[in-house]
CSV table of C-alpha atoms and ligand atoms in Angstrom, one decimal:
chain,number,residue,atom,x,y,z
A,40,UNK,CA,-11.2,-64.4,-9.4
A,41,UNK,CA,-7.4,-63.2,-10.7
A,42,UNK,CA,-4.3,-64.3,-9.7
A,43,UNK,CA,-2.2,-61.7,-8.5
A,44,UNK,CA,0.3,-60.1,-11.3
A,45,UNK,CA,2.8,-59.3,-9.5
A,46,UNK,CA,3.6,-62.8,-8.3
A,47,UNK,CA,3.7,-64.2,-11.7
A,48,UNK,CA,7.3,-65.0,-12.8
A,49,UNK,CA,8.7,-62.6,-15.5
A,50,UNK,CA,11.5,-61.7,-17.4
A,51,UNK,CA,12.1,-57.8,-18.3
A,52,UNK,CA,13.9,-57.8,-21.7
A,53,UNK,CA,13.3,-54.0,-22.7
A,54,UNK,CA,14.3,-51.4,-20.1
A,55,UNK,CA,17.1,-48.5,-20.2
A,56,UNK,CA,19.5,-47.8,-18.4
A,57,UNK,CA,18.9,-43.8,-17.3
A,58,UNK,CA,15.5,-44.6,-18.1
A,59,UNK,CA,14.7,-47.4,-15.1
A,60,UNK,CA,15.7,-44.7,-12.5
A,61,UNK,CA,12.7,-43.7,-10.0
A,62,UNK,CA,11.7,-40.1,-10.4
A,63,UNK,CA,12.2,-39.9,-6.6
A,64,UNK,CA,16.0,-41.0,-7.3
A,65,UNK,CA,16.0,-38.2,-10.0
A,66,UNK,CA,15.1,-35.3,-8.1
A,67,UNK,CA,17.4,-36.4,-5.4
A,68,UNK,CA,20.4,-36.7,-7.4
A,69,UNK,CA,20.1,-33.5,-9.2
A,70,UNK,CA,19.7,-32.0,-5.9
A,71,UNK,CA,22.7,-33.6,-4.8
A,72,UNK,CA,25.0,-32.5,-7.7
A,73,UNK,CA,23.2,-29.3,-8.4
A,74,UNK,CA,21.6,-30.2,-11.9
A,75,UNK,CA,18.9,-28.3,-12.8
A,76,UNK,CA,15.7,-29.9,-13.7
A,77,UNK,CA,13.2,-28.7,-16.6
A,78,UNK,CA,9.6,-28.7,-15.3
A,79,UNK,CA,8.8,-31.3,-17.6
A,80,UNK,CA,11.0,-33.5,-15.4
A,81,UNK,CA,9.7,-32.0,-12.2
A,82,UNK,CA,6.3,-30.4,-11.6
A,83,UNK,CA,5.2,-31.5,-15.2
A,84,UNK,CA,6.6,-35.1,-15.1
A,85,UNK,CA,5.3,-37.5,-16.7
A,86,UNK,CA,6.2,-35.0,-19.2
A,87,UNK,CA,3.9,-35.1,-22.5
A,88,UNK,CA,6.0,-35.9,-25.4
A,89,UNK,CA,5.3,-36.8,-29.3
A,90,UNK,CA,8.2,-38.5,-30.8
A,91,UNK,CA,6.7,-39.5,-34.3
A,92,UNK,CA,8.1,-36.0,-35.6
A,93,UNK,CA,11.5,-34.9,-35.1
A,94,UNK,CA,11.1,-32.0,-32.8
A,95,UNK,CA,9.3,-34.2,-30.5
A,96,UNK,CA,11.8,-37.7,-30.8
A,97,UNK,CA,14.9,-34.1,-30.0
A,98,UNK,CA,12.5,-32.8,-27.0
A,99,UNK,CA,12.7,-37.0,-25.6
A,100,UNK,CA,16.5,-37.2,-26.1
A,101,UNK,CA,17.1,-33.8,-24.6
A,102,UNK,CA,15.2,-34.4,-21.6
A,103,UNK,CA,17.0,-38.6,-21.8
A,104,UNK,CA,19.8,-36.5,-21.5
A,105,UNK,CA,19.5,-34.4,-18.5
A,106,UNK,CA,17.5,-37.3,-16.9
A,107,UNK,CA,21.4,-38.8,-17.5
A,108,UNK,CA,23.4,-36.1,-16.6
A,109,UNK,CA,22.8,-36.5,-12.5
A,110,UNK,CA,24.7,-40.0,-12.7
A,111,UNK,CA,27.7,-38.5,-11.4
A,112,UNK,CA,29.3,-41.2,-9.7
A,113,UNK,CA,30.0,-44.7,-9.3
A,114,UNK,CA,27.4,-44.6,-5.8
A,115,UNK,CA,24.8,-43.2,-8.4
A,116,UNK,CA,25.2,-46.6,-10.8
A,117,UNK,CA,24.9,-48.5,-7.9
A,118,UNK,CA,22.0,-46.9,-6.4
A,119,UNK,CA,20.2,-46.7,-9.7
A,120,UNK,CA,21.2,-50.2,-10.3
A,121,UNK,CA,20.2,-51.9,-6.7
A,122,UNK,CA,16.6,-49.4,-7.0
A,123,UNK,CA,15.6,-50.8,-10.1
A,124,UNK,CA,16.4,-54.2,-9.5
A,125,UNK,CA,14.2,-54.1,-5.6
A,126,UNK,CA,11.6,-52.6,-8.5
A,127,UNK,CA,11.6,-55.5,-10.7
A,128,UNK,CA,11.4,-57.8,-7.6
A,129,UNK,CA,8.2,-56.1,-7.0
A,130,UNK,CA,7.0,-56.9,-10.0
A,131,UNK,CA,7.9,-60.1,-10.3
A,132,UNK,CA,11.0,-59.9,-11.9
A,133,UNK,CA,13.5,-63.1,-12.1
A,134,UNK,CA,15.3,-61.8,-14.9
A,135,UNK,CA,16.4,-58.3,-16.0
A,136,UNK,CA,17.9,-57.4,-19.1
A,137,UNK,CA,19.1,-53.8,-18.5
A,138,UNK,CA,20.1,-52.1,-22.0
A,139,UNK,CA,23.3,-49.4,-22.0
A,140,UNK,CA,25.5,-47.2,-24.1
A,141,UNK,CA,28.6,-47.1,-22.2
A,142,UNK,CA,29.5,-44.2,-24.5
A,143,UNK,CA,26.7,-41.6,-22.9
A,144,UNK,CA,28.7,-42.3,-19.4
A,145,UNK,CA,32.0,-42.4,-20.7
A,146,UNK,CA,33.5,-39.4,-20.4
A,147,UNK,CA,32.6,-39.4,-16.6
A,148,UNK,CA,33.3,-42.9,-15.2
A,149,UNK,CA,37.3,-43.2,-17.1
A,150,UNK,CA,36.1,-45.0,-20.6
A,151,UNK,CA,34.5,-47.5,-22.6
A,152,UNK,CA,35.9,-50.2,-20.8
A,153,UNK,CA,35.9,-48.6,-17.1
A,154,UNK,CA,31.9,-47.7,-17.7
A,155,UNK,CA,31.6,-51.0,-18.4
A,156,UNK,CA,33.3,-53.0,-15.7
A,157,UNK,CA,31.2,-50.5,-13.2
A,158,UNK,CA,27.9,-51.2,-14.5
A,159,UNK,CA,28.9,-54.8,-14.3
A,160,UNK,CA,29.6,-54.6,-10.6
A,161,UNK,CA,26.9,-52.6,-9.8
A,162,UNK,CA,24.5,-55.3,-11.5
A,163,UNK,CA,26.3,-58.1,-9.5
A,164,UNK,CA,25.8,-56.3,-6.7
A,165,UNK,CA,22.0,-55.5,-7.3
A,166,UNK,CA,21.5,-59.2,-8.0
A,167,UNK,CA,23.1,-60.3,-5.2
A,168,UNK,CA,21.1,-57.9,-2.5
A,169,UNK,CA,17.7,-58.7,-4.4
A,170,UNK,CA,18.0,-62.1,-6.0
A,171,UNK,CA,16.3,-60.7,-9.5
A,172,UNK,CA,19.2,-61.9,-12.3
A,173,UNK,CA,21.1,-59.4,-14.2
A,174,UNK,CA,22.2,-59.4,-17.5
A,175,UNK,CA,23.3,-56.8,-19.5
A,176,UNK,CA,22.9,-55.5,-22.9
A,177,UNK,CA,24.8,-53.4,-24.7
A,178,UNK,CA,23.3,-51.1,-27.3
A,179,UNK,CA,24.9,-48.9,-30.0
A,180,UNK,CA,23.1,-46.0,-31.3
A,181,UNK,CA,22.4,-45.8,-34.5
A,182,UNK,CA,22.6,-42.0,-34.4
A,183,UNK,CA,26.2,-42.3,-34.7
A,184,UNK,CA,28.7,-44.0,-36.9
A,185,UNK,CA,28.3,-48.0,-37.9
A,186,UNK,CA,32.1,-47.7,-36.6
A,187,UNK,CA,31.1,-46.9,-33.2
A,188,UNK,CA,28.7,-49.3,-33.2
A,189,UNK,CA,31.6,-52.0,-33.9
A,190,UNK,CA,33.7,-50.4,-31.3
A,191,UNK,CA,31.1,-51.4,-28.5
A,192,UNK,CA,30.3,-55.0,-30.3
A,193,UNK,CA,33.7,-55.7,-29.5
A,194,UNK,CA,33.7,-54.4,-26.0
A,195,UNK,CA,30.2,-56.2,-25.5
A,196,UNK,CA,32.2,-59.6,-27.0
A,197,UNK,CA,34.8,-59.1,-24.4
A,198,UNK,CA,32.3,-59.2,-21.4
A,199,UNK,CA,30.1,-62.5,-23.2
A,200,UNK,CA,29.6,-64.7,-20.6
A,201,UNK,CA,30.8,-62.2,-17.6
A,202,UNK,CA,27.7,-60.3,-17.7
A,203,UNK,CA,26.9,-59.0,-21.1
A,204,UNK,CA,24.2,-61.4,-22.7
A,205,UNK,CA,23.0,-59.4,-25.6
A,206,UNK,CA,23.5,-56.8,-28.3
A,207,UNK,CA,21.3,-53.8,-28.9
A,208,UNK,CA,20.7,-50.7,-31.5
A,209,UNK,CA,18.5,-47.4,-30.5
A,210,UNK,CA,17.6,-44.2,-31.0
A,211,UNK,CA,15.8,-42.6,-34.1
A,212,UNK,CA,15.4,-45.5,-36.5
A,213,UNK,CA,14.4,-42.8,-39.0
A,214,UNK,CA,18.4,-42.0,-39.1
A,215,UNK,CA,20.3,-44.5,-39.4
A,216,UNK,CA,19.4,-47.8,-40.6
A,217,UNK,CA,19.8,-51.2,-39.5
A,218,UNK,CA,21.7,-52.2,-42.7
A,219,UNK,CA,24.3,-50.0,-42.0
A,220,UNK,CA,24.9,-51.8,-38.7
A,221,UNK,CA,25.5,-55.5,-39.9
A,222,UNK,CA,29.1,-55.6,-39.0
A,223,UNK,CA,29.0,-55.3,-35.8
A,224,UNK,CA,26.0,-57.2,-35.1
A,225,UNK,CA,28.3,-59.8,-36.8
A,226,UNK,CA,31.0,-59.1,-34.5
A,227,UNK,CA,28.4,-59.7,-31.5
A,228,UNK,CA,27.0,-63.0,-32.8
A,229,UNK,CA,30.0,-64.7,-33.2
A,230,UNK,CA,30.1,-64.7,-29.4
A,231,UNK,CA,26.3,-65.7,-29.4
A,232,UNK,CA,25.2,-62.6,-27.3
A,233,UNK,CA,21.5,-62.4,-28.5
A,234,UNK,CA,20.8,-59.7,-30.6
A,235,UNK,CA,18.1,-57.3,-30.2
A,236,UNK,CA,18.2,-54.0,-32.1
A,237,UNK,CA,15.0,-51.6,-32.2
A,238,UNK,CA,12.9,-51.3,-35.4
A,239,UNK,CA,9.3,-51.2,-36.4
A,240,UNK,CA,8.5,-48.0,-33.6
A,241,UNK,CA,8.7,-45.3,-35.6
A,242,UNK,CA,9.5,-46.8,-38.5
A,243,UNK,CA,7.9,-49.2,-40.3
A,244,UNK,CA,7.5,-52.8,-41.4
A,245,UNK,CA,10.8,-52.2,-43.7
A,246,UNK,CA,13.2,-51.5,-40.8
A,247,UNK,CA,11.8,-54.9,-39.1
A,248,UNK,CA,12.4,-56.7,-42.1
A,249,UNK,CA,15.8,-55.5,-42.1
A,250,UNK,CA,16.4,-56.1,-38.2
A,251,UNK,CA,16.0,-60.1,-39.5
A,252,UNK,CA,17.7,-60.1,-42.9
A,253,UNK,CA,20.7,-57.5,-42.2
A,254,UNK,CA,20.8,-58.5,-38.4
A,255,UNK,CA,19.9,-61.6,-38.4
A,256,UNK,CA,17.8,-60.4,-34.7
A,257,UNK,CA,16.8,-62.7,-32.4
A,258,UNK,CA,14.8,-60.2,-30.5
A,259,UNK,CA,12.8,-56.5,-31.7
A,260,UNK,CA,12.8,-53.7,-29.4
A,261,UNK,CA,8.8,-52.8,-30.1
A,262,UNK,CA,8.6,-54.1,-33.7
A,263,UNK,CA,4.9,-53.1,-33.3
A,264,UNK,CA,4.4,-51.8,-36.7
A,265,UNK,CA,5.4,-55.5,-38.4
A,266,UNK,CA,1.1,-55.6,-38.1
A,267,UNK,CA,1.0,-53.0,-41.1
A,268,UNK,CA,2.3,-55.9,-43.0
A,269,UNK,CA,1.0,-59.5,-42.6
A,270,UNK,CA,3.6,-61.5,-44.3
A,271,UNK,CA,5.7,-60.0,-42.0
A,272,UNK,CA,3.5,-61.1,-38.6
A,273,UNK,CA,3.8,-64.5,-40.5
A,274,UNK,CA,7.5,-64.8,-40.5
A,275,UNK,CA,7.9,-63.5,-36.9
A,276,UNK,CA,5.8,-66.5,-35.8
A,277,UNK,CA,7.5,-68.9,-37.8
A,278,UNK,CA,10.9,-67.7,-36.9
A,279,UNK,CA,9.9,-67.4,-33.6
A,280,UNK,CA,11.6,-64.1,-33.5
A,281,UNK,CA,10.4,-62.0,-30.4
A,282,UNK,CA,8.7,-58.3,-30.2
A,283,UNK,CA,9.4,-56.6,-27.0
A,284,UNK,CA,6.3,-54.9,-26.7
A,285,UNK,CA,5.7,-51.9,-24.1
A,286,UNK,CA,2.2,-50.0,-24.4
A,287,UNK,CA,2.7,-47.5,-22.3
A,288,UNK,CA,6.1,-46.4,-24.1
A,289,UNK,CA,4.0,-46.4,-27.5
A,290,UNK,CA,1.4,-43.7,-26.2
A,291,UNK,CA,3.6,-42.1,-24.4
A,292,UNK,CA,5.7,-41.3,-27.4
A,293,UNK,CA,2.7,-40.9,-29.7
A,294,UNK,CA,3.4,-44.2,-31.6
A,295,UNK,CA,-0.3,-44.6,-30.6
A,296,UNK,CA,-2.9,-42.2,-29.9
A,297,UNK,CA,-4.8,-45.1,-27.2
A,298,UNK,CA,-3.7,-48.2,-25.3
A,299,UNK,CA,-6.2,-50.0,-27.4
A,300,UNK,CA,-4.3,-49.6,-30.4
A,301,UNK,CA,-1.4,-51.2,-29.7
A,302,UNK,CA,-1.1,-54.2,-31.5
A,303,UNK,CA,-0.8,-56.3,-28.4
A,304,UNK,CA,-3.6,-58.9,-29.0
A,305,UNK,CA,-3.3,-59.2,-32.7
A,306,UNK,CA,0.5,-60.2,-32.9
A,307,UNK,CA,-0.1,-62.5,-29.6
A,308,UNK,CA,-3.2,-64.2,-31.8
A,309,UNK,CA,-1.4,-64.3,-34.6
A,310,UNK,CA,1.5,-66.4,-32.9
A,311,UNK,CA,4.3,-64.2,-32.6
A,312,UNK,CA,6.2,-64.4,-29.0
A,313,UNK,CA,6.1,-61.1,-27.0
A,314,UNK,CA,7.9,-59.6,-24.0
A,315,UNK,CA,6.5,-56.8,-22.7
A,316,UNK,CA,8.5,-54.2,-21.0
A,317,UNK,CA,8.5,-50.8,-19.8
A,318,UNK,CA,11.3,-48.8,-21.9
A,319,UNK,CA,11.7,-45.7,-19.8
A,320,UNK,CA,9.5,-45.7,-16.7
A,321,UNK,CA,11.7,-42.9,-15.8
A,322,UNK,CA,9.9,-40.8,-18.9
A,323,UNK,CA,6.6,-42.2,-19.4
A,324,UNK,CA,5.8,-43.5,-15.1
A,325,UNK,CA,4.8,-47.2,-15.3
A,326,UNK,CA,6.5,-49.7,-15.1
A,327,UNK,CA,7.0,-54.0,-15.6
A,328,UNK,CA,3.6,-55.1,-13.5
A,329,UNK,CA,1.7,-52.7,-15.6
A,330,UNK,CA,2.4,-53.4,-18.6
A,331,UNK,CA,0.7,-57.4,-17.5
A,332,UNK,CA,-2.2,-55.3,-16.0
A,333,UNK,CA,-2.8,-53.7,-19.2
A,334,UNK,CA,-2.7,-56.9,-21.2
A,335,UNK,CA,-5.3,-58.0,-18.6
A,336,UNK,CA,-7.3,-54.6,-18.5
A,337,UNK,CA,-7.0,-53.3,-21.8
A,338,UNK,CA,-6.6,-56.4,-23.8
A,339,UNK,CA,-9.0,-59.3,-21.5
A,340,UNK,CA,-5.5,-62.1,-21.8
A,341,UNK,CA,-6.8,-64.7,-19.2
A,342,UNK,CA,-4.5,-65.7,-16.7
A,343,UNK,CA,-3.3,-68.7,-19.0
A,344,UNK,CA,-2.5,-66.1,-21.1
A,345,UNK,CA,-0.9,-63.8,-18.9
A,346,UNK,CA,1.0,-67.0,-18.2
A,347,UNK,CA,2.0,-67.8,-21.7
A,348,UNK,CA,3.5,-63.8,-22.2
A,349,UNK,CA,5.6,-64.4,-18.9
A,350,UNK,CA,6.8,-68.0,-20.3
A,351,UNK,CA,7.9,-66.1,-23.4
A,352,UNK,CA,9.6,-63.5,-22.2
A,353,UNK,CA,11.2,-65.9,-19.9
A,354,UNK,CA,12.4,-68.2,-22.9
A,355,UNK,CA,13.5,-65.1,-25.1
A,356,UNK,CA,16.0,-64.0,-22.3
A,357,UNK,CA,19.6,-64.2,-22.2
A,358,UNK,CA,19.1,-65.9,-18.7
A,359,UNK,CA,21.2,-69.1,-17.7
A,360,UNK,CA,19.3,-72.1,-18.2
A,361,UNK,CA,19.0,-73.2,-14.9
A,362,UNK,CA,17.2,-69.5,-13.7
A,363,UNK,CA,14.9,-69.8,-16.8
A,364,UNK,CA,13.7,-73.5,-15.8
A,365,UNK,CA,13.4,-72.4,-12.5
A,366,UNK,CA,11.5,-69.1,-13.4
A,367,UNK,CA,9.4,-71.5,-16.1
A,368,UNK,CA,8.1,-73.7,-13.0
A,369,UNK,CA,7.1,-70.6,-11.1
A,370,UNK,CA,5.0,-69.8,-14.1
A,371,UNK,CA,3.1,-73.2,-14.3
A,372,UNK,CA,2.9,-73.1,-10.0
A,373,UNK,CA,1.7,-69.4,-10.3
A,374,UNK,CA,-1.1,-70.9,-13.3
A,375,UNK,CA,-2.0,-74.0,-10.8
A,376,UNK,CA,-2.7,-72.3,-7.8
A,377,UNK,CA,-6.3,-70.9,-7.5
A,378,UNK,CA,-7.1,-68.0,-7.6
A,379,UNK,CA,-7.9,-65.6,-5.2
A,380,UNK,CA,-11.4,-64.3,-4.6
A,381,UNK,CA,-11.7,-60.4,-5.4
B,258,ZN,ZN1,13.7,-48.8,-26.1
């Protein structure tokens, strides 16, 4: 006797942009604007990749890339936009955090700024036609020079409160490291956009610890490797500081060989709040609703458990107030009800 997953309340805190498309939408678009597709995003897709070397993290960015290249125009952003949002509904969704580098769309849509203000629209509009909340957060990648990065925390500041609710960092965290981003995360939290670089994925417990000292992060995009070092599990849990955790992204990309070894169970034991989220559905197939299956399946969380991750993603959000006491209450109604007989 299980209550039904996909009517729990949730927030999604770690998804791409390019990466929440529906393959469907994929193969449609390139069709459209006469991109061609490799096999690994056609016949082959879910394509198999291993991203702990760098051959394998290139072959995930290449493929990102294409995946990318059939947003053509401003219809596209909307479509993807209003698709993955009627997704998230169906998983429960209240609140999505969708995570962007205007910079990878720039050159097509006018600029920094015009990429922007259309992603913006488009994720007004989406909310509006589905009722899931939209925020966005913009990420810098760390790839490329810290001055780029303060170029967008600037851009991100200018849209606080009109859209933009938080501040990321991606890519290869074994190039680039999160020191050498510290001004413009400063930049970003003098507006108080939450902050929520990457780290601890394919790097370890170092570039976690320097996500919270350099960074000062609120949030960790994965962080799953803070386990190889217990003092640092502690210190999440104290500081409440939350790991977006996504399982299937971490097999998928060879951060773990099996489910069963992400470290879902231990850093949720050990106290330390965790979002899950799906990352790149577009990439790796599942999505938000099975990530909370596999926490069920994989990992036995009760449903007052599965109710506790959905209460802390909720709380970690960049989500007005009002949505996340609203969302909250769904949580506790979805926990009271009984449930149904299987
Ligand atoms: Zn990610």
């Amino acid at each position: 006797m299980r209550r039904p997953i996909e009517q729990l309340p949730k927030a999604h805190l770690h998804l791409h942009f390019t990466g929440s498309m529906r393959h469907s939408t994929l193969i449609e678009l390139a069709a459209k604007h006469g991109v061609h597709l490799p096999h690994a995003l056609v016949e082959e897709w879910p394509p198999k990749l291993r991203a702990t070397d760098e051959r394998g993290w290139f072959r995930f960015q290449r493929l990102y890339d294409i995946a990318r290249s059939v947003l053509q125009t401003p219809d596209d952003l909307y479509r993807l936009l209003r698709e993955t949002a009627e997704d998230e509904r169906a998983a429960g969704a209240g609140w999505l955090e969708i995570q962007v580098d205007p910079s990878g769309y720039a050159s097509r849509f006018g600029g920094l700024t015009a990429t922007l203000e259309l992603i913006l629209d488009a994720a007004q509009v989406a909310e509006a036609a589905t009722g899931v909340g939209i925020g966005v957060m913009v990420a810098a990648n760390r790839t490329k020079h810290p001055l780029d990065a303060k170029t967008l925390a600037r851009l991100a500041v200018q849209y606080a409160g009109r859209g933009v609710v938080s501040f990321g960092l991606n890519n290869d965290e074994r190039r680039g490291r999160a020191l050498d981003f510290e001004g413009a995360f400063r930049i970003a939290r003098r507006a108080d956009l939450l902050l929520a670089p990457h780290g601890g994925e394919l790097s370890g417990p170092r570039s976690v610890r320097e996500c919270l000292d350099m960074l000062q992060a609120d949030r960790i995009g994965h962080g799953v490797r803070a386990v190889e070092d217990p003092v640092l599990v502690e210190r999440l849990a104290a500081q409440e500081v939350t790991l977006e955790v996504c399982p299937t992204s971490n097999v998928s990309l060879g951060v773990v060989d099996e489910l069963e070894e992400v470290p879902l169970r231990r850093l949720f034991d050990a106290g330390v709040p965790v979002a899950l989220g799906a990352d790149d559905p577009l990439l790796f197939g599942p999505r938000l609703a099975e990530q909370y299956h596999i926490a069920r399946e994989v990992f036995g969380f009760s449903d007052a458990e599965l109710a506790e991750l959905a209460r802390m993603s909720i709380r970690a959000s960049g989500a007005p107030e009002a949505r996340k006491k609203e969302m909250l209450a769904g949580v506790d109604a979805w926990l009271a009800a009984p449930p149904a007989r299987s």
